Amino acid sequence: MKTKWALRAIAGYVLFGLLMYWYLFRFANTAIPEQYRGTAADPAIFMNSRELYLIEAYSKIRNLLFFLSAPYEWLFYFLVLALGISKMFEKWAAEVSRFRVIQTAVYLFWFSIASFLFTFPMSFLSYRFSKVYHISTQTFTGWMKDEVTDFWVNFVIMFAVFAVLYALMKKYRYKWWIPAWLLSIPYTVFMMFIQPVVIDPLYNDFYPLKDKALEAKILALASKAHIPADHVYEVNMSEKTNALNAYVTGIGANSRIVLWDTTLNRLNDKEILFVMAHEMGHYVEKHIYFGTAGYILMMLIGLWLNAKIMNAIASRKGSGRWMTGISNISSLPLFLLISSVLLFASSPLVNWGSRYEELRADRYAVKMTHDPKSGIQTFQILTKAGLSEVNPPLLVKIFRYDHPTMLERIRMLEGEK
Ligand SMILES: [Zn+2]
């Protein structure tokens, strides 16, 4: 009975993988539409045939890995439940201590180890491919170090969250999602506040911009945009990747604009100023605050739905084979499975909102710099450096793209020229 369900889930996963393979490798057409051939958005204009070939090959692999990853995580949660592994971890934890907090920590430790081992092949494949295609410049040791940091950061965060959540589940049998949501608000704000100063530095070195002449130009642009100007940071990424990036992060006194050093190395001053103006656009339009508010609203809907679905499953006969009870830690894989499915299902909406903000930030950058030409060059260099597709398949855009496609971004700037 146990293995029958497990085999069905694995067969379903393999079938889904084959379907996605067919979609991405055989069905989807990513050629640039006829009417844009020969424009600045046509990759054939700014890349050689070898680069075009690499983008084509790497994008397909990367997209397939993306679509395989989320259901792979679901498969893990399902197998841990259906094969009775979650109940076994709970038993081990109960043997260690009679204190619930310690039991939760022990359960989470075994659960995290199992999850790490199960998902390792997938993470390793992603790393290997990005190394083969010269996107990642990280050594295996460096990559492994990040994986281990990830493990412990996740462990600490999960412990803090689930020790509280399961105490709430015990106390408020069916209504735990209300206090859980109320507590998630200060928690989210706190995490956003400490992210740039506590969590990000665990992975990379951050420092104020080194190029002082460039800094002066950026600060001048910032004062034009009425932005308090001590917020530009550089991060040492060139030992990890060849891709370029810049972003705004954090809230309140810890909010900062961050530039990868790869971006500083590959772009000229005018192009960097365009990128900075784009980031300032996010800052001026307060996208982080809208994002935080949206996230808190989604938490409300997500926790409510999760509680409903968990209760429905727990009240069915036979759920005892999966977990000892809904408010016991052995139900955690079910909670995570439902959360992860809901998150994936909501990603098209979240991405759509993000693409809208990115478009506005691009418009803002044109308005600030009056230099769409540098913007177009920037996007062409970004495409090349990250081996990104200019015109991805529709499903990839819907589920993966939190920025407009390069075709859309360059077309927009061409219109502004
Ligand atoms: Zn942006």
CSV table of C-alpha atoms and ligand atoms in Angstrom, one decimal:
chain,number,residue,atom,x,y,z
A,1,MET,CA,0.0,0.0,0.0
A,2,LYS,CA,2.8,2.4,1.0
A,3,THR,CA,4.9,1.6,-1.9
A,4,LYS,CA,2.0,1.6,-4.4
A,5,TRP,CA,1.4,5.3,-3.6
A,6,ALA,CA,5.1,6.1,-3.7
A,7,LEU,CA,5.5,4.4,-7.1
A,8,ARG,CA,2.5,6.3,-8.5
A,9,ALA,CA,3.9,9.6,-7.4
A,10,ILE,CA,7.3,8.8,-9.0
A,11,ALA,CA,5.6,7.7,-12.2
A,12,GLY,CA,3.6,10.9,-12.2
A,13,TYR,CA,6.8,12.9,-11.8
A,14,VAL,CA,8.6,11.2,-14.6
A,15,LEU,CA,5.6,11.7,-16.9
A,16,PHE,CA,5.5,15.4,-16.1
A,17,GLY,CA,9.2,15.6,-16.8
A,18,LEU,CA,8.8,14.0,-20.2
A,19,LEU,CA,6.0,16.4,-21.0
A,20,MET,CA,8.0,19.4,-20.0
A,21,TYR,CA,11.0,18.1,-22.1
A,22,TRP,CA,8.7,17.8,-25.1
A,23,TYR,CA,7.4,21.3,-24.6
A,24,LEU,CA,10.7,23.0,-24.1
A,25,PHE,CA,12.9,21.0,-26.6
A,26,ARG,CA,10.4,20.1,-29.3
A,27,PHE,CA,7.3,22.2,-29.2
A,28,ALA,CA,8.2,25.8,-28.1
A,29,ASN,CA,9.3,28.3,-30.7
A,30,THR,CA,11.7,30.9,-29.4
A,31,ALA,CA,12.7,32.5,-32.7
A,32,ILE,CA,12.3,36.2,-32.8
A,33,PRO,CA,9.1,37.3,-34.5
A,34,GLU,CA,9.5,38.3,-38.2
A,35,GLN,CA,8.8,42.0,-37.7
A,36,TYR,CA,11.6,42.5,-35.2
A,37,ARG,CA,14.3,40.8,-37.3
A,38,GLY,CA,17.3,43.2,-37.7
A,39,THR,CA,16.2,45.5,-34.9
A,40,ALA,CA,18.3,46.1,-31.7
A,41,ALA,CA,16.2,43.4,-30.1
A,42,ASP,CA,17.3,40.7,-32.6
A,43,PRO,CA,20.1,38.6,-30.9
A,44,ALA,CA,21.6,38.0,-34.3
A,45,ILE,CA,22.5,41.7,-34.4
A,46,PHE,CA,24.6,41.7,-31.2
A,47,MET,CA,25.8,38.2,-30.8
A,48,ASN,CA,27.9,35.8,-32.9
A,49,SER,CA,26.7,32.4,-34.0
A,50,ARG,CA,28.5,30.6,-31.2
A,51,GLU,CA,26.9,32.8,-28.5
A,52,LEU,CA,23.5,32.2,-30.2
A,53,TYR,CA,24.0,28.5,-30.1
A,54,LEU,CA,25.1,28.5,-26.4
A,55,ILE,CA,22.0,30.6,-25.4
A,56,GLU,CA,19.7,28.2,-27.2
A,57,ALA,CA,21.2,25.1,-25.6
A,58,TYR,CA,21.7,26.5,-22.1
A,59,SER,CA,18.2,28.1,-21.9
A,60,LYS,CA,16.5,24.8,-22.7
A,61,ILE,CA,18.4,23.0,-20.0
A,62,ARG,CA,17.9,25.8,-17.5
A,63,ASN,CA,14.2,26.0,-18.2
A,64,LEU,CA,13.8,22.2,-17.9
A,65,LEU,CA,15.7,22.2,-14.6
A,66,PHE,CA,13.4,25.0,-13.3
A,67,PHE,CA,10.2,23.1,-14.1
A,68,LEU,CA,11.6,19.9,-12.7
A,69,SER,CA,12.7,21.4,-9.4
A,70,ALA,CA,9.4,22.4,-7.8
A,71,PRO,CA,7.6,19.1,-8.4
A,72,TYR,CA,10.8,17.3,-7.3
A,73,GLU,CA,10.4,19.1,-3.9
A,74,TRP,CA,6.7,18.0,-3.8
A,75,LEU,CA,7.7,14.5,-4.5
A,76,PHE,CA,10.1,14.6,-1.6
A,77,TYR,CA,7.5,15.8,0.8
A,78,PHE,CA,5.0,13.2,-0.5
A,79,LEU,CA,7.5,10.3,-0.1
A,80,VAL,CA,8.5,11.3,3.4
A,81,LEU,CA,4.8,11.2,4.4
A,82,ALA,CA,3.7,8.2,2.4
A,83,LEU,CA,6.6,6.0,3.4
A,84,GLY,CA,6.2,6.8,7.1
A,85,ILE,CA,9.6,8.5,7.3
A,86,SER,CA,8.1,11.6,8.9
A,87,LYS,CA,6.6,9.5,11.7
A,88,MET,CA,9.9,7.8,12.1
A,89,PHE,CA,11.8,11.1,12.5
A,90,GLU,CA,9.1,12.1,15.1
A,91,LYS,CA,9.8,8.9,17.0
A,92,TRP,CA,13.5,9.5,17.0
A,93,ALA,CA,13.0,13.0,18.3
A,94,ALA,CA,10.7,11.8,21.1
A,95,GLU,CA,13.4,9.4,22.2
A,96,VAL,CA,16.0,12.2,22.5
A,97,SER,CA,14.0,14.5,24.9
A,98,ARG,CA,10.7,15.0,26.4
A,99,PHE,CA,10.7,18.7,25.8
A,100,ARG,CA,8.8,19.7,22.7
A,101,VAL,CA,11.2,22.5,21.6
A,102,ILE,CA,14.1,20.0,21.6
A,103,GLN,CA,11.9,17.4,19.8
A,104,THR,CA,11.1,20.0,17.1
A,105,ALA,CA,14.8,20.8,16.7
A,106,VAL,CA,15.8,17.1,16.4
A,107,TYR,CA,12.9,16.4,13.9
A,108,LEU,CA,13.9,19.4,11.8
A,109,PHE,CA,17.5,18.3,11.8
A,110,TRP,CA,16.8,14.8,10.4
A,111,PHE,CA,14.2,16.3,8.0
A,112,SER,CA,16.7,18.9,6.7
A,113,ILE,CA,19.4,16.2,6.2
A,114,ALA,CA,17.0,14.0,4.2
A,115,SER,CA,15.8,17.0,2.2
A,116,PHE,CA,19.4,18.1,1.5
A,117,LEU,CA,20.4,14.6,0.3
A,118,PHE,CA,17.3,14.2,-1.9
A,119,THR,CA,17.6,17.6,-3.6
A,120,PHE,CA,21.4,17.5,-3.9
A,121,PRO,CA,21.5,15.9,-7.3
A,122,MET,CA,19.2,18.6,-8.7
A,123,SER,CA,21.2,21.5,-7.2
A,124,PHE,CA,24.4,19.9,-8.4
A,125,LEU,CA,23.1,19.5,-12.0
A,126,SER,CA,22.2,23.2,-12.0
A,127,TYR,CA,25.7,24.1,-10.7
A,128,ARG,CA,27.4,21.8,-13.2
A,129,PHE,CA,25.5,23.1,-16.2
A,130,SER,CA,26.1,26.8,-15.3
A,131,LYS,CA,29.8,25.9,-14.9
A,132,VAL,CA,30.0,24.1,-18.3
A,133,TYR,CA,28.4,27.1,-20.0
A,134,HIS,CA,30.8,29.5,-18.2
A,135,ILE,CA,28.1,31.3,-16.2
A,136,SER,CA,29.3,30.1,-12.9
A,137,THR,CA,32.9,30.7,-12.1
A,138,GLN,CA,32.7,29.2,-8.6
A,139,THR,CA,34.9,26.2,-7.6
A,140,PHE,CA,33.1,23.1,-6.3
A,141,THR,CA,34.5,23.9,-2.8
A,142,GLY,CA,33.1,27.4,-2.9
A,143,TRP,CA,29.7,26.1,-4.2
A,144,MET,CA,29.6,23.5,-1.5
A,145,LYS,CA,30.4,26.1,1.2
A,146,ASP,CA,27.3,28.1,0.0
A,147,GLU,CA,25.2,24.9,0.1
A,148,VAL,CA,26.3,24.2,3.7
A,149,THR,CA,25.6,27.9,4.7
A,150,ASP,CA,22.2,27.5,3.1
A,151,PHE,CA,21.5,24.3,5.1
A,152,TRP,CA,22.2,26.0,8.4
A,153,VAL,CA,20.5,29.3,7.6
A,154,ASN,CA,17.4,27.3,6.6
A,155,PHE,CA,17.6,25.2,9.6
A,156,VAL,CA,17.7,28.2,12.0
A,157,ILE,CA,14.9,29.9,10.2
A,158,MET,CA,12.7,26.8,10.0
A,159,PHE,CA,13.3,26.1,13.7
A,160,ALA,CA,12.3,29.7,14.7
A,161,VAL,CA,9.2,29.5,12.5
A,162,PHE,CA,8.0,25.9,13.2
A,163,ALA,CA,8.6,25.8,16.9
A,164,VAL,CA,6.1,28.7,17.1
A,165,LEU,CA,3.7,27.5,14.4
A,166,TYR,CA,3.3,24.0,16.0
A,167,ALA,CA,2.7,25.6,19.4
A,168,LEU,CA,-0.1,27.6,17.9
A,169,MET,CA,-1.5,24.5,16.2
A,170,LYS,CA,-1.6,22.8,19.5
A,171,LYS,CA,-3.3,25.7,21.2
A,172,TYR,CA,-5.8,26.8,18.5
A,173,ARG,CA,-7.0,23.6,16.9
A,174,TYR,CA,-8.7,25.0,13.8
A,175,LYS,CA,-7.9,28.7,14.0
A,176,TRP,CA,-4.1,28.6,14.2
A,177,TRP,CA,-3.8,30.4,10.9
A,178,ILE,CA,-5.1,33.7,12.4
A,179,PRO,CA,-2.4,34.1,15.2
A,180,ALA,CA,0.1,32.6,12.8
A,181,TRP,CA,-0.6,35.3,10.2
A,182,LEU,CA,-0.6,38.1,12.8
A,183,LEU,CA,2.8,36.9,14.0
A,184,SER,CA,4.1,36.6,10.4
A,185,ILE,CA,3.7,40.4,9.9
A,186,PRO,CA,6.4,41.6,12.4
A,187,TYR,CA,8.5,38.5,11.4
A,188,THR,CA,8.4,39.5,7.7
A,189,VAL,CA,9.3,43.1,8.4
A,190,PHE,CA,12.1,42.0,10.8
A,191,MET,CA,13.5,39.6,8.2
A,192,MET,CA,13.5,42.2,5.4
A,193,PHE,CA,15.2,44.6,7.8
A,194,ILE,CA,18.1,42.3,8.7
A,195,GLN,CA,18.4,40.5,5.3
A,196,PRO,CA,21.1,43.0,3.9
A,197,VAL,CA,23.1,43.2,7.1
A,198,VAL,CA,22.9,39.7,8.6
A,199,ILE,CA,22.0,37.1,6.0
A,200,ASP,CA,23.4,38.4,2.7
A,201,PRO,CA,27.0,38.9,4.2
A,202,LEU,CA,27.0,35.2,5.1
A,203,TYR,CA,27.4,34.5,1.4
A,204,ASN,CA,29.3,37.5,-0.1
A,205,ASP,CA,31.4,40.5,0.8
A,206,PHE,CA,29.6,43.9,0.6
A,207,TYR,CA,31.4,47.2,0.6
A,208,PRO,CA,30.7,50.8,-0.5
A,209,LEU,CA,31.4,51.5,-4.2
A,210,LYS,CA,35.2,51.6,-4.8
A,211,ASP,CA,35.2,53.8,-7.9
A,212,LYS,CA,34.8,57.2,-6.4
A,213,ALA,CA,34.4,59.1,-9.7
A,214,LEU,CA,31.5,56.8,-10.6
A,215,GLU,CA,30.1,57.1,-7.1
A,216,ALA,CA,30.0,60.9,-7.5
A,217,LYS,CA,28.0,60.6,-10.7
A,218,ILE,CA,25.6,58.1,-9.1
A,219,LEU,CA,25.2,60.4,-6.1
A,220,ALA,CA,24.4,63.3,-8.4
A,221,LEU,CA,21.7,61.2,-10.1
A,222,ALA,CA,20.4,60.1,-6.7
A,223,SER,CA,20.1,63.7,-5.5
A,224,LYS,CA,18.2,64.6,-8.7
A,225,ALA,CA,15.8,61.8,-7.7
A,226,HIS,CA,15.6,63.0,-4.1
A,227,ILE,CA,17.1,59.8,-2.7
A,228,PRO,CA,19.1,59.9,0.5
A,229,ALA,CA,22.4,59.0,-1.1
A,230,ASP,CA,24.4,56.7,1.1
A,231,HIS,CA,22.8,53.5,-0.2
A,232,VAL,CA,25.1,52.3,-3.1
A,233,TYR,CA,27.0,49.1,-2.3
A,234,GLU,CA,29.2,46.9,-4.4
A,235,VAL,CA,29.3,43.1,-3.9
A,236,ASN,CA,32.1,40.8,-4.8
A,237,MET,CA,30.4,38.3,-7.2
A,238,SER,CA,33.1,37.8,-9.9
A,239,GLU,CA,34.5,34.8,-8.1
A,240,LYS,CA,31.1,33.1,-8.4
A,241,THR,CA,29.5,34.2,-11.7
A,242,ASN,CA,29.9,35.9,-15.0
A,243,ALA,CA,26.3,37.2,-15.0
A,244,LEU,CA,25.5,40.8,-14.3
A,245,ASN,CA,23.0,42.2,-11.7
A,246,ALA,CA,22.0,45.1,-9.6
A,247,TYR,CA,19.1,45.3,-7.1
A,248,VAL,CA,17.4,47.2,-4.3
A,249,THR,CA,17.1,45.3,-1.0
A,250,GLY,CA,16.0,45.8,2.7
A,251,ILE,CA,13.8,48.3,4.3
A,252,GLY,CA,14.2,51.3,6.5
A,253,ALA,CA,17.7,52.3,7.6
A,254,ASN,CA,19.1,49.1,6.1
A,255,SER,CA,17.8,49.6,2.6
A,256,ARG,CA,20.4,49.7,0.0
A,257,ILE,CA,21.1,49.6,-3.7
A,258,VAL,CA,23.6,46.9,-4.6
A,259,LEU,CA,25.7,46.5,-7.7
A,260,TRP,CA,27.5,43.2,-8.5
A,261,ASP,CA,31.2,43.9,-9.3
A,262,THR,CA,30.7,42.0,-12.6
A,263,THR,CA,28.3,44.8,-13.6
A,264,LEU,CA,30.9,47.4,-12.8
A,265,ASN,CA,33.5,45.5,-14.8
A,266,ARG,CA,31.5,44.9,-18.0
A,267,LEU,CA,29.5,48.2,-18.4
A,268,ASN,CA,30.7,51.7,-19.1
A,269,ASP,CA,29.7,54.6,-16.9
A,270,LYS,CA,26.7,55.7,-19.0
A,271,GLU,CA,25.4,52.1,-18.9
A,272,ILE,CA,25.9,51.8,-15.2
A,273,LEU,CA,24.1,55.1,-14.7
A,274,PHE,CA,21.1,53.7,-16.7
A,275,VAL,CA,21.1,50.6,-14.4
A,276,MET,CA,21.3,52.8,-11.3
A,277,ALA,CA,18.5,55.0,-12.6
A,278,HIS,CA,16.4,51.8,-13.0
A,279,GLU,CA,17.1,50.7,-9.4
A,280,MET,CA,16.3,54.2,-8.2
A,281,GLY,CA,13.0,53.9,-10.0
A,282,HIS,CA,12.2,50.9,-7.7
A,283,TYR,CA,13.3,53.0,-4.8
A,284,VAL,CA,11.3,56.1,-5.7
A,285,GLU,CA,8.1,54.2,-6.5
A,286,LYS,CA,8.4,52.3,-3.2
A,287,HIS,CA,8.2,48.8,-4.9
A,288,ILE,CA,9.7,47.1,-1.8
A,289,TYR,CA,6.9,48.4,0.4
A,290,PHE,CA,4.2,47.3,-2.2
A,291,GLY,CA,6.1,43.9,-2.4
A,292,THR,CA,6.0,43.5,1.4
A,293,ALA,CA,2.3,44.4,1.6
A,294,GLY,CA,1.5,42.0,-1.2
A,295,TYR,CA,3.5,39.3,0.5
A,296,ILE,CA,1.7,39.8,3.8
A,297,LEU,CA,-1.7,39.6,2.0
A,298,MET,CA,-0.6,36.4,0.3
A,299,MET,CA,0.5,34.9,3.6
A,300,LEU,CA,-3.1,35.5,4.9
A,301,ILE,CA,-4.6,33.6,1.9
A,302,GLY,CA,-1.9,31.0,2.0
A,303,LEU,CA,-2.2,30.1,5.7
A,304,TRP,CA,-6.0,30.1,5.6
A,305,LEU,CA,-6.0,27.7,2.6
A,306,ASN,CA,-3.3,25.6,4.1
A,307,ALA,CA,-5.2,25.2,7.4
A,308,LYS,CA,-8.4,24.3,5.4
A,309,ILE,CA,-6.6,21.7,3.3
A,310,MET,CA,-4.7,20.2,6.2
A,311,ASN,CA,-7.8,19.8,8.3
A,312,ALA,CA,-9.6,18.2,5.4
A,313,ILE,CA,-6.8,15.7,4.8
A,314,ALA,CA,-6.4,15.0,8.6
A,315,SER,CA,-10.1,14.2,9.0
A,316,ARG,CA,-9.9,11.5,6.3
A,317,LYS,CA,-9.6,7.9,7.4
A,318,GLY,CA,-6.1,6.6,6.9
A,319,SER,CA,-4.3,9.9,7.4
A,320,GLY,CA,-2.8,8.3,10.6
A,321,ARG,CA,-0.5,6.3,8.3
A,322,TRP,CA,1.1,9.6,7.3
A,323,MET,CA,1.4,11.5,10.5
A,324,THR,CA,0.5,11.0,14.2
A,325,GLY,CA,-1.8,14.1,14.2
A,326,ILE,CA,-2.3,17.4,12.5
A,327,SER,CA,-0.7,19.5,15.3
A,328,ASN,CA,2.3,17.1,15.6
A,329,ILE,CA,5.5,17.9,13.9
A,330,SER,CA,5.1,14.8,11.7
A,331,SER,CA,2.6,16.7,9.7
A,332,LEU,CA,5.3,19.2,8.6
A,333,PRO,CA,5.9,17.7,5.1
A,334,LEU,CA,2.1,18.1,4.4
A,335,PHE,CA,2.3,21.8,5.5
A,336,LEU,CA,5.3,22.3,3.3
A,337,LEU,CA,3.8,20.4,0.4
A,338,ILE,CA,0.6,22.5,0.4
A,339,SER,CA,2.6,25.8,0.9
A,340,SER,CA,5.0,24.9,-2.0
A,341,VAL,CA,2.1,24.0,-4.4
A,342,LEU,CA,0.3,27.3,-3.5
A,343,LEU,CA,3.4,29.3,-4.0
A,344,PHE,CA,4.0,27.8,-7.4
A,345,ALA,CA,0.4,28.3,-8.3
A,346,SER,CA,0.6,32.0,-7.4
A,347,SER,CA,3.9,32.6,-9.1
A,348,PRO,CA,2.3,33.7,-12.4
A,349,LEU,CA,0.4,36.5,-10.6
A,350,VAL,CA,3.5,37.5,-8.6
A,351,ASN,CA,5.7,37.5,-11.7
A,352,TRP,CA,3.1,39.5,-13.6
A,353,GLY,CA,3.1,42.2,-10.8
A,354,SER,CA,6.9,42.2,-10.8
A,355,ARG,CA,7.2,42.6,-14.6
A,356,TYR,CA,4.9,45.6,-14.3
A,357,GLU,CA,7.2,47.2,-11.7
A,358,GLU,CA,10.2,46.4,-13.8
A,359,LEU,CA,8.7,48.1,-16.8
A,360,ARG,CA,7.9,51.2,-14.7
A,361,ALA,CA,11.5,51.2,-13.5
A,362,ASP,CA,12.8,51.0,-17.1
A,363,ARG,CA,10.5,54.0,-18.0
A,364,TYR,CA,11.8,55.9,-15.0
A,365,ALA,CA,15.4,55.2,-16.0
A,366,VAL,CA,14.7,56.7,-19.5
A,367,LYS,CA,13.1,59.7,-17.9
A,368,MET,CA,16.0,60.3,-15.6
A,369,THR,CA,18.9,59.7,-18.0
A,370,HIS,CA,17.4,60.7,-21.4
A,371,ASP,CA,19.7,57.9,-22.7
A,372,PRO,CA,17.7,55.0,-24.0
A,373,LYS,CA,20.7,54.1,-26.3
A,374,SER,CA,22.8,53.2,-23.3
A,375,GLY,CA,19.8,51.3,-21.9
A,376,ILE,CA,19.6,49.2,-25.1
A,377,GLN,CA,23.4,48.5,-25.0
A,378,THR,CA,23.0,47.5,-21.3
A,379,PHE,CA,20.3,45.0,-22.1
A,380,GLN,CA,22.3,43.5,-25.0
A,381,ILE,CA,25.3,43.0,-22.7
A,382,LEU,CA,23.1,41.6,-19.9
A,383,THR,CA,21.7,39.0,-22.4
A,384,LYS,CA,25.1,38.0,-23.6
A,385,ALA,CA,26.7,37.8,-20.1
A,386,GLY,CA,23.9,35.7,-18.6
A,387,LEU,CA,23.1,33.7,-21.7
A,388,SER,CA,19.5,34.7,-21.4
A,389,GLU,CA,16.9,34.1,-24.0
A,390,VAL,CA,15.5,37.2,-25.7
A,391,ASN,CA,12.1,35.6,-26.4
A,392,PRO,CA,11.4,32.7,-24.0
A,393,PRO,CA,8.5,30.1,-24.5
A,394,LEU,CA,5.2,31.3,-23.0
A,395,LEU,CA,5.2,28.9,-20.0
A,396,VAL,CA,8.7,30.0,-19.1
A,397,LYS,CA,7.7,33.6,-19.2
A,398,ILE,CA,4.6,33.0,-17.1
A,399,PHE,CA,6.3,31.0,-14.4
A,400,ARG,CA,9.9,32.1,-14.4
A,401,TYR,CA,10.1,35.7,-15.6
A,402,ASP,CA,9.9,38.4,-12.9
A,403,HIS,CA,11.4,40.8,-15.4
A,404,PRO,CA,9.9,41.5,-18.9
A,405,THR,CA,11.7,39.6,-21.6
A,406,MET,CA,14.6,41.3,-23.3
A,407,LEU,CA,12.6,41.5,-26.5
A,408,GLU,CA,10.0,43.6,-24.6
A,409,ARG,CA,12.5,45.7,-22.7
A,410,ILE,CA,14.5,46.6,-25.8
A,411,ARG,CA,11.4,47.2,-27.9
A,412,MET,CA,10.2,49.6,-25.2
A,413,LEU,CA,13.5,51.5,-25.3
A,414,GLU,CA,13.5,51.6,-29.1
A,415,GLY,CA,10.1,53.3,-28.9
A,416,GLU,CA,11.6,56.0,-26.5
A,417,LYS,CA,14.6,56.7,-28.7
B,1,ZN,ZN,14.4,46.1,-11.6
